[in-house]
Coordinates of C-alpha atoms and ligand atoms in Angstrom, one line a residue:
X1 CA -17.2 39.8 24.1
X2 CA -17.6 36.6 24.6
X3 CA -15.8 33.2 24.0
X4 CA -17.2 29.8 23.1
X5 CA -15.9 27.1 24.8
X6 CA -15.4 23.6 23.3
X7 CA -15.6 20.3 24.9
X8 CA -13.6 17.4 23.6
X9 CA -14.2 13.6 23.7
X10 CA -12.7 11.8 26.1
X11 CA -11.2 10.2 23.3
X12 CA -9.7 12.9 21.5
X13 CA -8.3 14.4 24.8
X14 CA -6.5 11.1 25.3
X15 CA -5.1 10.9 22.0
X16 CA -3.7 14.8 21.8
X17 CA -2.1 14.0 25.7
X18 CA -0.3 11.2 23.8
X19 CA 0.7 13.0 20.8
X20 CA 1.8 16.2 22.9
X21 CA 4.5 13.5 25.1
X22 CA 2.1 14.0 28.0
X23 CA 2.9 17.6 28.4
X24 CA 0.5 20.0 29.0
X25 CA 2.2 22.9 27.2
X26 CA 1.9 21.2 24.0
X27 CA -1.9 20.4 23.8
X28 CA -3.7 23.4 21.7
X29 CA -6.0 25.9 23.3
X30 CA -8.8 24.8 21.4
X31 CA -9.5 21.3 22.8
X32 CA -8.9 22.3 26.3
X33 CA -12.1 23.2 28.1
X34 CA -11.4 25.1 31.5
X35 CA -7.6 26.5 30.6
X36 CA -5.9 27.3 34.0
X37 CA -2.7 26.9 33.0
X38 CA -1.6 30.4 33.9
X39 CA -2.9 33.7 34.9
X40 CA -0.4 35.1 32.6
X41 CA -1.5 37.3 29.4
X42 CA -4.8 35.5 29.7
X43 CA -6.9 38.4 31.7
X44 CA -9.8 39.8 30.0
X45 CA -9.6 43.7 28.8
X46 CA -11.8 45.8 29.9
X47 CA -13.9 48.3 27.5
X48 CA -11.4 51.2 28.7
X49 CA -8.8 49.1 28.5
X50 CA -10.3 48.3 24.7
X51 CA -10.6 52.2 23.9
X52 CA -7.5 53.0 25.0
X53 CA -6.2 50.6 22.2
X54 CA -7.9 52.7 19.6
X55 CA -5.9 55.8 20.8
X56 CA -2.6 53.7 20.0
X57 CA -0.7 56.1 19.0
X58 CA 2.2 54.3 16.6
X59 CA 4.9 56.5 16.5
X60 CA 8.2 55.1 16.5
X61 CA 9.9 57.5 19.2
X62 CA 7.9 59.8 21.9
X63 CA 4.8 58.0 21.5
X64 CA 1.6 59.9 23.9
X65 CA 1.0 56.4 25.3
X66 CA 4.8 55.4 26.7
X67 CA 4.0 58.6 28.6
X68 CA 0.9 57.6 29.8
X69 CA 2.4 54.6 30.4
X70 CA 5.1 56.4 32.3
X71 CA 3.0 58.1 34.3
X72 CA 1.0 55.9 35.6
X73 CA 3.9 53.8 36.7
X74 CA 5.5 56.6 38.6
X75 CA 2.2 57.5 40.3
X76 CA 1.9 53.6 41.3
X77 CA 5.8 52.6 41.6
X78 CA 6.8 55.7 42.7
X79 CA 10.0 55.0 40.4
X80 CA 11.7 57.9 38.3
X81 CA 13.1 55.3 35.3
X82 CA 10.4 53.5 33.4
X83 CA 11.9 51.1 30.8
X84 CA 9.0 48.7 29.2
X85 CA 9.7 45.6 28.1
X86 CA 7.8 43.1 25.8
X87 CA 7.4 40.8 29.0
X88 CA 8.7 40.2 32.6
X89 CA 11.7 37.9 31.7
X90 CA 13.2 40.4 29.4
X91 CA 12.5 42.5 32.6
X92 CA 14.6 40.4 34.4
X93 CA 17.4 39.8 31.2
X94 CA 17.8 44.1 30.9
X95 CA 18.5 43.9 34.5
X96 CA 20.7 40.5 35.6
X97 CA 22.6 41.2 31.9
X98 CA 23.2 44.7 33.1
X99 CA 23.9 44.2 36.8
X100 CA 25.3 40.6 37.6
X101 CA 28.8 38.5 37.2
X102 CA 29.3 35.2 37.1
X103 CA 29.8 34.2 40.5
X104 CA 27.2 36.7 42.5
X105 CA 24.4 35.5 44.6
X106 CA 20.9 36.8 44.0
X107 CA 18.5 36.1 47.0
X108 CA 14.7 36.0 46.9
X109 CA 11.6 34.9 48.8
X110 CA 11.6 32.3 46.0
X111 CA 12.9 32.9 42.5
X112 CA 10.1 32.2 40.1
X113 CA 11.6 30.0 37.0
X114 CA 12.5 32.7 34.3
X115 CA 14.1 34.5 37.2
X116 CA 16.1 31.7 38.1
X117 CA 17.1 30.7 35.0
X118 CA 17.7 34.3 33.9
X119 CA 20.2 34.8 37.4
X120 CA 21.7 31.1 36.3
X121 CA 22.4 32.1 32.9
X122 CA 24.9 34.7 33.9
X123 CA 26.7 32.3 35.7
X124 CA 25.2 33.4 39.0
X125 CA 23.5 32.0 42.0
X126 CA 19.6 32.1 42.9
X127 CA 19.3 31.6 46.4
X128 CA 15.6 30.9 47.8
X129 CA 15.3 32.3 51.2
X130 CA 11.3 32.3 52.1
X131 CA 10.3 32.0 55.7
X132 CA 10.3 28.1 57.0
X133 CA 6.6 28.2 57.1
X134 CA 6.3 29.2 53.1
X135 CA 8.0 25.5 52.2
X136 CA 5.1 23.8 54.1
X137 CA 2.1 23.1 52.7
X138 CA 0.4 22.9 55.6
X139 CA 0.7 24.8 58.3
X140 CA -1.3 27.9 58.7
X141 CA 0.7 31.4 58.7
X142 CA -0.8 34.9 56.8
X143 CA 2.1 35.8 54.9
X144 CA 3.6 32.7 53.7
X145 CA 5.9 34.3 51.0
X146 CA 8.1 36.5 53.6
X147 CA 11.5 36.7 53.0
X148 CA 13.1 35.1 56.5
X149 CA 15.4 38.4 57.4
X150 CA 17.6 36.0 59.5
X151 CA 18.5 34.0 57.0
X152 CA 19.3 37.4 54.4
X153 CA 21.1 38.6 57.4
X154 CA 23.8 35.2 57.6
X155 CA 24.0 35.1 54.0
X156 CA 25.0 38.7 53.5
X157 CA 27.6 37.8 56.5
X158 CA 28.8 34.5 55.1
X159 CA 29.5 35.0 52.0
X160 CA 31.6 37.8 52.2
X161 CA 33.5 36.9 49.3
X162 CA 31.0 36.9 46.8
X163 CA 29.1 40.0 45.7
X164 CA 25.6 40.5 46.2
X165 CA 24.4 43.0 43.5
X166 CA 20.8 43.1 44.6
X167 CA 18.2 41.4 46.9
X168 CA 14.6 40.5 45.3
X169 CA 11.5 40.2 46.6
X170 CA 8.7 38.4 44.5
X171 CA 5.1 39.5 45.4
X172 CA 3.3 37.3 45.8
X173 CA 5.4 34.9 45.8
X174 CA 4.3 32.6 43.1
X175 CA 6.4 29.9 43.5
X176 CA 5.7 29.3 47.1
X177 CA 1.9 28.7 46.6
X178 CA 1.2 32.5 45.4
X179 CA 1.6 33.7 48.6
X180 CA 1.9 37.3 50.2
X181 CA 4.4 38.9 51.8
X182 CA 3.4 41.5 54.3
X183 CA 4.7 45.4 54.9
X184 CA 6.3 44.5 58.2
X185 CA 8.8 41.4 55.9
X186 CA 9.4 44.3 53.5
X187 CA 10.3 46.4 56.2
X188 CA 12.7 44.2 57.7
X189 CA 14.1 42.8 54.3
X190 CA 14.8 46.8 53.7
X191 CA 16.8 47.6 56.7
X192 CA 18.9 44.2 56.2
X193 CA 20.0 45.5 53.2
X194 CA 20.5 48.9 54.1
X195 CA 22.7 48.2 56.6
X196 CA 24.8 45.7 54.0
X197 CA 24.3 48.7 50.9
X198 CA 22.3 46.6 48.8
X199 CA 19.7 47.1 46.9
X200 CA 16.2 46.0 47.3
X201 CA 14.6 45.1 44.1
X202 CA 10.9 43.5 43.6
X203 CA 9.4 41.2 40.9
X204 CA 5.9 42.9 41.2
X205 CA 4.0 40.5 38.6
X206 CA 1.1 40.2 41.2
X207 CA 1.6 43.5 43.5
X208 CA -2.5 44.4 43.9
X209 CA -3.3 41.3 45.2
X210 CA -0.4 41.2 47.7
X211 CA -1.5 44.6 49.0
X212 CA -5.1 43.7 49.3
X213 CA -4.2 40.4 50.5
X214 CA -2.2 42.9 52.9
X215 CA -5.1 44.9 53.7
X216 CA -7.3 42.0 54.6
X217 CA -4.8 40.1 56.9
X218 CA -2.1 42.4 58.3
X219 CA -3.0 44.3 61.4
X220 CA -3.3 48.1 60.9
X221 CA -4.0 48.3 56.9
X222 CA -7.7 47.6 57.1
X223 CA -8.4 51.5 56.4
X224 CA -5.5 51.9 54.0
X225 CA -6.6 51.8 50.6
X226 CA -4.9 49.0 48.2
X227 CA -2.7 52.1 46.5
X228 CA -1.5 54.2 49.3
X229 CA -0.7 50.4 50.7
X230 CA 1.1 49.5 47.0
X231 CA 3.0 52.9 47.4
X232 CA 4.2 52.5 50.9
X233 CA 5.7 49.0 50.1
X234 CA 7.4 50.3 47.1
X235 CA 8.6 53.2 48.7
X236 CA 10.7 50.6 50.8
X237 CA 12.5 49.1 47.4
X238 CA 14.6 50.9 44.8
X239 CA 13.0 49.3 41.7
X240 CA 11.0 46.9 40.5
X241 CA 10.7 44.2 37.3
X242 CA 7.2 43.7 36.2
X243 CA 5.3 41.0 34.1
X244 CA 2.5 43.3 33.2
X245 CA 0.7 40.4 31.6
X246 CA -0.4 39.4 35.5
X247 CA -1.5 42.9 37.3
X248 CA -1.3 44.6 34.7
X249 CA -4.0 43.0 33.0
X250 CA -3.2 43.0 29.8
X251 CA -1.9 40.0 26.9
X252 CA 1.2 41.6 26.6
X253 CA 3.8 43.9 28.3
X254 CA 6.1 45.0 31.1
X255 CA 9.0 46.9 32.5
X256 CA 11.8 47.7 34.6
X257 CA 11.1 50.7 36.9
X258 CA 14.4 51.6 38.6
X259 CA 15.7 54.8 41.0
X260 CA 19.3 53.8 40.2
X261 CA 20.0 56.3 36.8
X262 CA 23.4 54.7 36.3
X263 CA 22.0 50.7 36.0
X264 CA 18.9 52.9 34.3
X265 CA 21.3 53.7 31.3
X266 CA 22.7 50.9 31.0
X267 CA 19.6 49.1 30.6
X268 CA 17.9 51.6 28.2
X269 CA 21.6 51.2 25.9
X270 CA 21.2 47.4 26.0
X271 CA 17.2 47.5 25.3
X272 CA 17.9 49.6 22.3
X273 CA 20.2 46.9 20.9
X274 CA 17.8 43.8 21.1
X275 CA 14.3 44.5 22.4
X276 CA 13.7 48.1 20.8
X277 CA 13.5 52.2 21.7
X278 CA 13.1 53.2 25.1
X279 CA 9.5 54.8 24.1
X280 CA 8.2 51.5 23.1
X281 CA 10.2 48.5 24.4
X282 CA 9.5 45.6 21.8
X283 CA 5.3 47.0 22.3
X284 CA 3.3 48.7 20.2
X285 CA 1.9 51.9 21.4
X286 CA -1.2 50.6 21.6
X287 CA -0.3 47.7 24.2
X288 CA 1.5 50.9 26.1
X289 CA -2.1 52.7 26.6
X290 CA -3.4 49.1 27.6
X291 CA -0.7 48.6 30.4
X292 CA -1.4 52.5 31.5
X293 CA -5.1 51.7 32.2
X294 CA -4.4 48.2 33.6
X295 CA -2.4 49.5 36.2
X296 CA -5.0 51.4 37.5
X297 CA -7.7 49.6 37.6
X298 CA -6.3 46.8 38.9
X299 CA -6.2 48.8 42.2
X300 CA -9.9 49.4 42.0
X301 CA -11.1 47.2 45.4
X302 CA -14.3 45.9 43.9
X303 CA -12.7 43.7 41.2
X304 CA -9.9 42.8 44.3
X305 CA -12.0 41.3 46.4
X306 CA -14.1 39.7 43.7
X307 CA -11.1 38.1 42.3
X308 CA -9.1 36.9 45.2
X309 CA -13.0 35.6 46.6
X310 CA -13.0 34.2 43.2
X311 CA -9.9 32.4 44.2
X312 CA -11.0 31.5 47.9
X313 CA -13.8 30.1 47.0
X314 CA -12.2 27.7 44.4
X315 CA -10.0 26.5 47.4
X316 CA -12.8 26.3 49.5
X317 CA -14.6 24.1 47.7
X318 CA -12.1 21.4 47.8
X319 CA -10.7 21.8 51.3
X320 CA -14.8 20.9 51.9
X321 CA -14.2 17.6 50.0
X322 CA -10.9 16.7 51.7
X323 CA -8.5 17.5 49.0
X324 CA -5.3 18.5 49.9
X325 CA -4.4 21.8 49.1
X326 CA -1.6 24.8 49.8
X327 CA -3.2 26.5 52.6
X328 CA -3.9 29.4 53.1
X329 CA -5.2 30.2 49.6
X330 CA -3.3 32.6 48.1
X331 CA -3.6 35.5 45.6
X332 CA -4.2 33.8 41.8
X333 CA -4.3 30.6 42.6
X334 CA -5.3 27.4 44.5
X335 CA -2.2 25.3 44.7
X336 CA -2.8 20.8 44.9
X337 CA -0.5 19.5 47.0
X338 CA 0.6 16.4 44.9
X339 CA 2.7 14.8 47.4
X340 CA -0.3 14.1 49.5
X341 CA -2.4 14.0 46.2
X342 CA -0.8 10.8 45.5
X343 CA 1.5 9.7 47.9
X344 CA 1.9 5.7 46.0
X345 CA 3.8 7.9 43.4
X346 CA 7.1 9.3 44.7
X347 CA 8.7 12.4 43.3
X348 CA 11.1 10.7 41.2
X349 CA 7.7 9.9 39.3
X350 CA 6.4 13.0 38.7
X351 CA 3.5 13.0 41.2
X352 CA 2.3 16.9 40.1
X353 CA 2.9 15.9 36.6
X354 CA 0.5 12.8 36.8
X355 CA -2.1 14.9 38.0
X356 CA -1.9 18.0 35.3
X357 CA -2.4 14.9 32.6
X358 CA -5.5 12.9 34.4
X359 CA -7.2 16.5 35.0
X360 CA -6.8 17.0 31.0
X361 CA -7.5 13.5 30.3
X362 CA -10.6 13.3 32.5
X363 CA -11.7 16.4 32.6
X364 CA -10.4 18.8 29.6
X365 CA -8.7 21.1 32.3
X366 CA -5.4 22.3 31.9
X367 CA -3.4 23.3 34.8
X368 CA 0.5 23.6 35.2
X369 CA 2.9 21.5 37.6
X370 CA 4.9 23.2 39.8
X371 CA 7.3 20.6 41.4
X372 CA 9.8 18.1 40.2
X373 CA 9.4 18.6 36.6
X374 CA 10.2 22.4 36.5
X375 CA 12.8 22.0 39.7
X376 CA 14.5 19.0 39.9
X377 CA 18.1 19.7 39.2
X378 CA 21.4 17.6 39.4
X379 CA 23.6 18.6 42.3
X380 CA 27.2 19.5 40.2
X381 CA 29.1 18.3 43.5
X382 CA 27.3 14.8 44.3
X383 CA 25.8 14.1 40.7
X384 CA 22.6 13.4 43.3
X385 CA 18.8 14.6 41.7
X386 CA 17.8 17.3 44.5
X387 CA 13.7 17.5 44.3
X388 CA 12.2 20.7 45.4
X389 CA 10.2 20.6 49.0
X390 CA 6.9 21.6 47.3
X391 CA 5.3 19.1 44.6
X392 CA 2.4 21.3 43.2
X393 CA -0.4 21.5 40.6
X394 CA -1.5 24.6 40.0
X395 CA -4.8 25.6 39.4
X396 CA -4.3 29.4 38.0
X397 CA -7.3 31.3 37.7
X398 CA -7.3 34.5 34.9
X399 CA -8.8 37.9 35.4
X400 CA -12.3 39.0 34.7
X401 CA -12.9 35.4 33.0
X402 CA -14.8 32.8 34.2
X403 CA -17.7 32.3 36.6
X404 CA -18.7 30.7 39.8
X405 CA -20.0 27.9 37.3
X406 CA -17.0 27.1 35.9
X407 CA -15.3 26.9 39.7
X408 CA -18.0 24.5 40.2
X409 CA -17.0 22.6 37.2
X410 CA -13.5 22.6 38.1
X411 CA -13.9 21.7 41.8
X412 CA -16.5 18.6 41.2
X413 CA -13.6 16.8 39.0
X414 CA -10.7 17.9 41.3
X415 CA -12.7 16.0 43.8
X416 CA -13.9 13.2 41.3
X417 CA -10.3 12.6 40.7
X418 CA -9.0 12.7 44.4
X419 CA -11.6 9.8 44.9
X420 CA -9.9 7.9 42.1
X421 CA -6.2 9.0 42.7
X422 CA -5.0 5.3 43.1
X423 CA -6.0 4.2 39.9
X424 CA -3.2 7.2 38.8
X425 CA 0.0 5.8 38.1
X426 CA 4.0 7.5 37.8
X427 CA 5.7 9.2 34.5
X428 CA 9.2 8.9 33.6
X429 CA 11.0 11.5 30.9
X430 CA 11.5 10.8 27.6
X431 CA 12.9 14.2 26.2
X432 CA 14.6 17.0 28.2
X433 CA 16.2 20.6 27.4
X434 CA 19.1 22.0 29.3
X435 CA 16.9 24.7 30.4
X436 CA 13.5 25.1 31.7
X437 CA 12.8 21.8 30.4
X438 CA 9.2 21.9 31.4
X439 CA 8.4 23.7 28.0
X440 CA 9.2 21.1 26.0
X441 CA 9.4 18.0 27.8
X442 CA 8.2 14.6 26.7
X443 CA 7.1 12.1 29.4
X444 CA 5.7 8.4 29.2
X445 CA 3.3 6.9 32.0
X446 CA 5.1 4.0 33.6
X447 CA 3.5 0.1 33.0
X448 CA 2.1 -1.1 36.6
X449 CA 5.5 -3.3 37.2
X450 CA 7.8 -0.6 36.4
X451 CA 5.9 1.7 39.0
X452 CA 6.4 -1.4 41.1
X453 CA 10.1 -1.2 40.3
X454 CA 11.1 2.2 40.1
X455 CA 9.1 3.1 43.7
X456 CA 11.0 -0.1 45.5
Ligands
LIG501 C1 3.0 32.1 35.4 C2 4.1 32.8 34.6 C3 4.2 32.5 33.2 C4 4.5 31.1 33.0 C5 5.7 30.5 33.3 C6 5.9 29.2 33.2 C7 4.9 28.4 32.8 C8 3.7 28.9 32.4 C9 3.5 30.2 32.5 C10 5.8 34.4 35.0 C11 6.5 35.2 35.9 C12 6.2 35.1 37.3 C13 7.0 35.8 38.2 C14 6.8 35.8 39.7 C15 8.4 36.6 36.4 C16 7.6 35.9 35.4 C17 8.0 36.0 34.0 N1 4.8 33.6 35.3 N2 8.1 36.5 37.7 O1 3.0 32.2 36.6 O2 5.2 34.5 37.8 O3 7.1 36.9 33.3 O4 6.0 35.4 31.6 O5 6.0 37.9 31.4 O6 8.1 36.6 31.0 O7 2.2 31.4 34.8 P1 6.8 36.7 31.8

């Protein structure tokens, strides 16, 4: 199949930037040219993938494809409870809902943004423990989204009077520059919290290209295939939650896989009552089949190590040309660092944010910040903003769609625009939800004095 794409005038992009309050989120597909605003739900299908959708089998309970479906996630997962779920954050709602009180401390490398709003919003706390190394742009290190152990280890001491239900582990570790975390971290992470009794649960949104990025950079994998490697870091955890619409290349889908039978039932009770039976979970049958072939062939190391190349290459390309970047590159993305992007703008003015509009506005590419605007929180004690470490643009490529062309494409503007970057100027809100406000927010670019102003 394939897709026409449409370029807009320069003057039409600027006008529907305007009209969408300068966020991304609101600008339609249609008049965005290179869309790599996610890897999320926008992989291609493949033709088995396609002819497993014309085996959908609709029934309302015991469906043939939940237990393909099933199957396939206990051969990969290795977990005896499969529970599927429209997509990863009602994943993560079954289980917080089910397992969490106000009051508890979640940790994780680094909770992506549904998980930490879905651990806030039952009146818990996300704690962000990565390794030192995964909070610096910088500085060289293969497994940049490992879980520091030490730092587990003083929490699950220190806090001794607050319960921690579960530890997660987010591969790769998307926040932190899509990152991996390697089998020795997992190993560690595991005896930490065996030796406290807590469970070790993963987000596994981007598993196969954590374990081939595994295979290619952690010393005694190189002759492990990507699924014995997937099994053995699994083996380590006692469930998982999984946006399927990343690895499990498909639109839509995903799924709680647990060991636990007790949380198990509890889940299943509470997904009958808003996301639907346990044989289908808010999917049709069809999407079921889609998600039981996806999570096999995204194991299949051809298409690995043409898509994370894919990836490399992209990064490659602008590290060339000087542009600062996350480095190393990680699994789905390349990662602009914005801070030294455009360091006239300080993070009080949305440096990432700038950039995602000028790459639109120049350029007709969409790409997503990861910074300020989707982390910046009010400290409850000091009434102080805190601004997260990392200011990032993210540059998300999706599976199976585009071409070394269109990498090209997107890495001549990325440097066109780094050779501009002073003539970009600072944003200030003009609309903001309670919650993950990045959605829906509306932003104005600041005149030259009040840049002036605000920065002095
Ligand atoms: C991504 C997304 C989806 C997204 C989120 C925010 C803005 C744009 C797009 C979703 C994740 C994820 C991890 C590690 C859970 C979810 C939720 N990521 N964990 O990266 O990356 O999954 O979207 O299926 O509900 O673009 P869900």
């Amino acid at each position: 199949m394939v897709e026409p794409l449409r370029r807009v005038s320069r003057e039409e992009r600027e006008r529907l930037i305007r009209e969408a309050g300068l966020n991304i989120f609101a600008v339609p597909a249609d008049s965005i040219f290179i869309d790599l605003l996610t890897d999320s739900g926008t992989s291609a299908m493949s033709d088995d993938q396609w002819a497993g959708l014309m085996v959908g089998d609709e029934s309302y309970a015991g469906s043939r494809n939940f237990f393909h479906f099933q199957l396939a996630v206990r051969e990969i997962f290795g977990y005896q409870h499969v529970i599927p779920t429209h997509q990863g954050r009602m994943a993560e709602n079954l289980l917080f809902s089910t397992v969490l009180k106000a009051g508890d401390v979640v940790p994780n490398n680094i909770h992506f943004d549904t998980t930490r709003a879905n651990v806030e919003h039952q009146g818990a706390e996300a704690v962000d423990l990565v390794i030192d190394e995964g909070l610096d742009p910088v500085v060289e290190h293969p497994f940049k989204g490992n879980l520091d152990p030490a730092k587990l280890e003083r929490l699950l001491r220190e806090r001794g009077g607050q319960r921690v239900p579960l530890v997660m582990i987010t591969v790769t570790n998307n926040s932190g520059g899509g990152q991996p975390v390697s089998i020795a971290n997992v190993r560690a992470v595991r005896e930490v919290c065996r030796r406290h009794g807590v469970p070790l649960i993963f987000d596994a949104c981007r598993f196969a290209e954590n374990c081939w990025l595994v295979k290619t950079r952690e010393p005694g994998f190189e002759r492990r295939s990507v699924a014995e490697i997937a099994r053995e870091m699994f083996a380590l955890g006692d469930g998982c939650t999984m946006s399927a619409k990343k690895d499990g290349l498909v639109n839509i889908g995903g799924f709680v896989a647990l060991n636990n039978g007790e949380w198990a039932e509890r889940i299943t009770n509470l997904l009958i009552l808003i996301e639907g039976f346990p044989t289908y979970g808010g999917l049709a049958g069809r999407d079921l089949e889609g998600m039981a072939r996806g999570l096999h062939e995204v194991l299949n190391e051809d298409y690995l190590e043409f898509r994370i190349g894919q990836v490399a290459h992209l990064g490659e390309m602008l590290e060339l040309a000087g542009v600062p970047i996350v480095k190393p590159v990680g699994g789905h993305a390349v990662y602009l660092d914005a801070k030294r992007f455009l360091p006239h703008i300080p993070q009080a003015q949305f440096p990432g944010q700038a950039l995602v509009v000028a790459l639109y506005r120049e350029f007709g590419i969409r790409s997503v910040e990861v910074g300020s605007l989707m982390f910046a929180h009010r400290d409850p004690q000091s009434g102080e903003t805190v601004y997260p470490r990392l200011e990032l643009v993210r540059l998300a490529i999706p599976r199976r769609v585009y071409t070394t062309e269109h990498m090209r494409y997107v890495a001549e503007s990325v440097i066109q625009l780094y050779r501009d970057r002073e003539r970009l100027r600072g944003l200030r809100l003009t609309y903001e939800a309670p919650v993950l406000r990045h959605f829906t927010a509306r932003l104005a670019e600041l005149s030259a004095a009040e840049a002036a102003g605000a920065a002095r």
